[in-house]
Short mmCIF file of C-alpha atoms in Angstrom, two decimals:
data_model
loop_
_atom_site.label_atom_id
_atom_site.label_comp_id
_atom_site.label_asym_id
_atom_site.label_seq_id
_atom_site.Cartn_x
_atom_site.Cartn_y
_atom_site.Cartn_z
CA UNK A 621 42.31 16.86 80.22
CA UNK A 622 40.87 16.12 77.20
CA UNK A 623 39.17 12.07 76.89
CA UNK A 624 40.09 11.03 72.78
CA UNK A 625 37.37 8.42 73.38
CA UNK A 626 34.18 10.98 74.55
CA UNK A 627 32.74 12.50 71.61
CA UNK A 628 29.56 15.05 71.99
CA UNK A 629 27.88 15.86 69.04
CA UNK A 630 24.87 17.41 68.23
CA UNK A 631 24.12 17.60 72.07
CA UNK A 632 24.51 13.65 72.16
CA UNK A 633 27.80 11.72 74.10
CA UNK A 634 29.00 8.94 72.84
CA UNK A 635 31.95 7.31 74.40
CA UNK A 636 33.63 5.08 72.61
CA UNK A 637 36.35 3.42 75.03
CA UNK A 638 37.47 4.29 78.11
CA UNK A 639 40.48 6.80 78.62
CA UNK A 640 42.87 6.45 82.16
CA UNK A 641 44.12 9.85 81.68
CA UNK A 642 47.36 8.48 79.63
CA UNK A 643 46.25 5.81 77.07
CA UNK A 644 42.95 5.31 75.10
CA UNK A 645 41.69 1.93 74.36
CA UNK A 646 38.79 2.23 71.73
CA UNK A 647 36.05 -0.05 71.50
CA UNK A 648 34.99 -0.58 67.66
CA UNK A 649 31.32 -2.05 67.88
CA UNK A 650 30.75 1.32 70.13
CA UNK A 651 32.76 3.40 66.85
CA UNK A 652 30.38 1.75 64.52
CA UNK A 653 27.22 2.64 66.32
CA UNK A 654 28.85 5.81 66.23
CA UNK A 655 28.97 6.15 62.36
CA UNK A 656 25.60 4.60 62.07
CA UNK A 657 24.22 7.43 63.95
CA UNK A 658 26.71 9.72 62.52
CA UNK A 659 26.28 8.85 58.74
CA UNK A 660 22.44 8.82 58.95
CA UNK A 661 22.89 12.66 59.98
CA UNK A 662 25.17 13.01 57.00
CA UNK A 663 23.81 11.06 54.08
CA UNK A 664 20.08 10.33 55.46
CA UNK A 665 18.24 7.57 56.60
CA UNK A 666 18.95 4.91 54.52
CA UNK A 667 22.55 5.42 55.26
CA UNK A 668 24.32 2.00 57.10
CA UNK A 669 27.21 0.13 57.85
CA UNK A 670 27.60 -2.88 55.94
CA UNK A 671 29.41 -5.77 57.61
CA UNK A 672 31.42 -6.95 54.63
CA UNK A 673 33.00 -3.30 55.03
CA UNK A 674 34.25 -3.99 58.79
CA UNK A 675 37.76 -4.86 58.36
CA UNK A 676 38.14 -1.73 55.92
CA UNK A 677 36.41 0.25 58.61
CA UNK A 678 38.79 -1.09 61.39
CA UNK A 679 42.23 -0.04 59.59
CA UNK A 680 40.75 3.12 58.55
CA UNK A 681 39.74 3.38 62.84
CA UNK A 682 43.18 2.22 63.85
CA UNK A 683 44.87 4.63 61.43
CA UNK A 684 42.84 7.31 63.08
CA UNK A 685 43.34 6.80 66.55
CA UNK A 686 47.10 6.05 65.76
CA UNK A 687 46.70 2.51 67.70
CA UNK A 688 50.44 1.33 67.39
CA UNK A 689 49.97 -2.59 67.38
CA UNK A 690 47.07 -2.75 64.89
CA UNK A 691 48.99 -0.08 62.54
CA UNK A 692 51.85 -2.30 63.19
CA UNK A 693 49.46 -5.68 61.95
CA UNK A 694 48.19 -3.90 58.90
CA UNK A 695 51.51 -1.69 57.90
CA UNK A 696 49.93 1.60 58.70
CA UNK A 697 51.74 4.87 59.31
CA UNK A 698 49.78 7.37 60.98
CA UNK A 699 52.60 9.83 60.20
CA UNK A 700 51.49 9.43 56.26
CA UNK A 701 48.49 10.44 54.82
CA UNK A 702 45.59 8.01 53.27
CA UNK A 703 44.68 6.36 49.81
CA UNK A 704 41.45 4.52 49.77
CA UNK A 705 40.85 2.99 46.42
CA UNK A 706 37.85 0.75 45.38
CA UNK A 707 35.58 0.29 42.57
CA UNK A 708 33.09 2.98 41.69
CA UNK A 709 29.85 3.43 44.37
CA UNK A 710 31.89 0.88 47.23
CA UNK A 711 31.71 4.12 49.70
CA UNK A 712 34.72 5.31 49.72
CA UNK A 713 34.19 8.62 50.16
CA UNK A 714 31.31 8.17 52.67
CA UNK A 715 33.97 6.74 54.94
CA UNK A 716 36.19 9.63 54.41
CA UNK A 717 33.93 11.76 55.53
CA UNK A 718 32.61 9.95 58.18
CA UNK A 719 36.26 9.14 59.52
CA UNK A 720 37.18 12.83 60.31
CA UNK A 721 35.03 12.97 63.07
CA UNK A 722 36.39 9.94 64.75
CA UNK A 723 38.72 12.15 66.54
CA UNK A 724 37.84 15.32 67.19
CA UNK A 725 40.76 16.60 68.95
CA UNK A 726 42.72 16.15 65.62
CA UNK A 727 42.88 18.73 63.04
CA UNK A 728 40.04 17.66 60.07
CA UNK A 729 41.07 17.68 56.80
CA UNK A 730 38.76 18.98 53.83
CA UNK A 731 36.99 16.40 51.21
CA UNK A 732 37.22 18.09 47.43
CA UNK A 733 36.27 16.41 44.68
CA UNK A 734 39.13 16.31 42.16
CA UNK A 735 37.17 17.54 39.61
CA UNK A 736 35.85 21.00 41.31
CA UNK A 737 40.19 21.83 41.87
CA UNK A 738 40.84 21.15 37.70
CA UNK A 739 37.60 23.34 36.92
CA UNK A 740 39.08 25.67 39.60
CA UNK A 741 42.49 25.34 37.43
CA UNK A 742 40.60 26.04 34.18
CA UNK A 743 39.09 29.18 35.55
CA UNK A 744 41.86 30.56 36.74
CA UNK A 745 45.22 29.03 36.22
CA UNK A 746 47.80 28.39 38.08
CA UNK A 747 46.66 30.16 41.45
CA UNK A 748 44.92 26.73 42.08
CA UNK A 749 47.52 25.08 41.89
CA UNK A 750 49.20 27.13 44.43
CA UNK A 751 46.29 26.98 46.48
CA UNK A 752 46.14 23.64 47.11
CA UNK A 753 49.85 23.31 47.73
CA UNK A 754 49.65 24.64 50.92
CA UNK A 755 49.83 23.56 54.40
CA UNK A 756 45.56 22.98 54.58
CA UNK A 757 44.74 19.35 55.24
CA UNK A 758 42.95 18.05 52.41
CA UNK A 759 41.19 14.51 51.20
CA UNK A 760 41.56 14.55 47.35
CA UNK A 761 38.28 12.77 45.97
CA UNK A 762 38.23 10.42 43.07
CA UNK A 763 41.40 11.02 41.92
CA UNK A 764 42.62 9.96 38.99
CA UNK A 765 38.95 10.51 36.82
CA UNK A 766 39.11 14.29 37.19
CA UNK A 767 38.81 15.92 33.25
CA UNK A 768 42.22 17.47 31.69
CA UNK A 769 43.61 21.03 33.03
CA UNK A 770 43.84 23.29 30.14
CA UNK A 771 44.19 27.11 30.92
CA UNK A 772 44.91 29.71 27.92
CA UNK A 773 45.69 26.62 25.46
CA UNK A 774 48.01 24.91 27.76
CA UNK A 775 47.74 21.40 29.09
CA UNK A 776 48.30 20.70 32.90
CA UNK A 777 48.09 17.64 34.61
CA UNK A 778 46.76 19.81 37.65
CA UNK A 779 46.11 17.08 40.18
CA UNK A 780 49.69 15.29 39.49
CA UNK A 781 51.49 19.28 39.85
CA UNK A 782 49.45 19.12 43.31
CA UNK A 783 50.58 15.95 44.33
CA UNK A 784 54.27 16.85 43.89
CA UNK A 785 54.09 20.18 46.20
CA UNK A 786 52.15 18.09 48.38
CA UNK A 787 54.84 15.60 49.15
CA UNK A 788 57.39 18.59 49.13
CA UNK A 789 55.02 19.76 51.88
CA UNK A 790 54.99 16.07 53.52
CA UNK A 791 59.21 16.02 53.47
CA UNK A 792 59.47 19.85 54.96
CA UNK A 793 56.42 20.19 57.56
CA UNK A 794 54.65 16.53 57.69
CA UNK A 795 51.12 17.96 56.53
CA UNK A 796 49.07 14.42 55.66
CA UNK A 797 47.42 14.38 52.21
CA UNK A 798 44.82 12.26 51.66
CA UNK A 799 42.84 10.98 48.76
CA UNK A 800 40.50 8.27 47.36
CA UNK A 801 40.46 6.55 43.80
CA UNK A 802 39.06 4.21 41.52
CA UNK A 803 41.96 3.40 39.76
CA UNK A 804 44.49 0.97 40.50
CA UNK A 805 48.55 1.09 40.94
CA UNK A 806 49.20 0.60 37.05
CA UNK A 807 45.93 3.11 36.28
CA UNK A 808 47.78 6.07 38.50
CA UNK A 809 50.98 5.75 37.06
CA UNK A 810 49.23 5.60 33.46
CA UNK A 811 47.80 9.02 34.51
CA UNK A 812 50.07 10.64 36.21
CA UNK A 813 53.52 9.15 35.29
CA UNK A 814 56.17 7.50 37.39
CA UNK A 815 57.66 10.28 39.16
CA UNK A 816 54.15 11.11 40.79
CA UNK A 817 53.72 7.91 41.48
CA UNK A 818 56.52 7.21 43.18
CA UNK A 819 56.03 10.34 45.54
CA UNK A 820 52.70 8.94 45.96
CA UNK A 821 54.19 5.70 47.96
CA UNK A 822 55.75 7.79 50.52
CA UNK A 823 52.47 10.24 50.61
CA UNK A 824 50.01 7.38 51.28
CA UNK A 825 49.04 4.07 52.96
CA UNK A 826 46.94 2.57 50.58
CA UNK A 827 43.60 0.52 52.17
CA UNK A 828 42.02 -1.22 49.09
CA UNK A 829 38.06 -2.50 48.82
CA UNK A 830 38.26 -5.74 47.49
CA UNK A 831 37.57 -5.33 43.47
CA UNK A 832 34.46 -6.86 43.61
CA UNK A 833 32.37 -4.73 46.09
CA UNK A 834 29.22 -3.82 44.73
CA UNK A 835 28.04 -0.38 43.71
CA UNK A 836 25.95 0.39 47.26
CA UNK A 837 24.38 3.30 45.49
CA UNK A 838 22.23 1.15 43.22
#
């Protein structure tokens, strides 16, 4: 039987919670030394955790491991997929990555930057499209900044086309899109128009940095 809350990676064990061979129950300081460890291997030695990031970090965990009260308390559903927005350099999509190894037993998703699918698009058309409307778990990164599609003189707003097979995929088999963006509500539907948009609310839970987190790359 597998134990959600033993991790080995790397040749190290971590356990995270303890496991009675029907329910899980997670302990979060034990997940953040986790992602210390974990995000140092990633991203180097200057990598950390910052405590004003905690409560992000917890509904992000929570979301994860599908824990039904706390998904309950911060209107989670693990059956959707995730939008983590925030201001430019808050880590964002340091926790994305970090957050797919949480739970190993789950299928990971893939993080691509939004900008490598439209140069993708520009090089050769509408495959990518196609491509990326499929049943592959993805995390779409900084949507919403991504240059124009053009391909043989003809505009495409590639990423919004995506988003739309993507919720068709959502409706018909439950595959979980995810994505992370600097823009805000009013920003997305300026870019992508209302119809996106609105597939977008049943797509995602949104989890928002608060607007004034500082850039941690500087």
């Amino acid at each position: 039987m597998i134990n959600p809350c033993k991790i080995s990676d790397g040749g190290v064990e971590y356990i995270l919670g303890t496991f009675d061979g029907e329910k899980a129950v997670y302990d979060f300081p034990k997940i953040l030394e986790f992602f210390e460890r974990k995000g140092r291997e990633l991203f180097g030695g200057h990598f950390r955790i910052y405590p004003a990031d905690h409560e992000i970090l917890h509904k992000l965990c929570n979301y994860a491991i599908r824990d039904p009260v706390n998904c309950e308390k911060y209107g989670l559903d693990p059956n959707k997929g995730l939008l983590l927005s925030g201001p430019v350099g808050c880590g964002k999509t340091t926790l994305m990555k970090l957050l797919r190894h949480l739970v190993p037993h789950q299928r990971k998703y893939e993080v691509i930057p939004c900008r490598n699918i439209v140069f993708g698009f520009n090089h050769v058309g509408y495959k990518t499209i196609e491509d990326y409307g499929n049943n592959s778990f993805i995390c779409f990164d900084d949507m919403g900044v991504e240059p124009a599609g053009r391909y043989y003189g003809k505009d495409c707003n590639v990423i919004g086309e995506i988003m739309l097979s993507r919720y068709e995929l959502f409706l018909s088999n439950k595959v979980k899109t995810h994505a992370t963006t600097n823009l805000n509500a009013d920003e997305m539907e300026e870019r992508y128009g209302s119809r996106v948009r609105s597939r977008m609310r049943h797509l995602f839970n949104l989890i928002a940095f608060d607007s004034e987190t500082p850039d941690k790359r500087k």
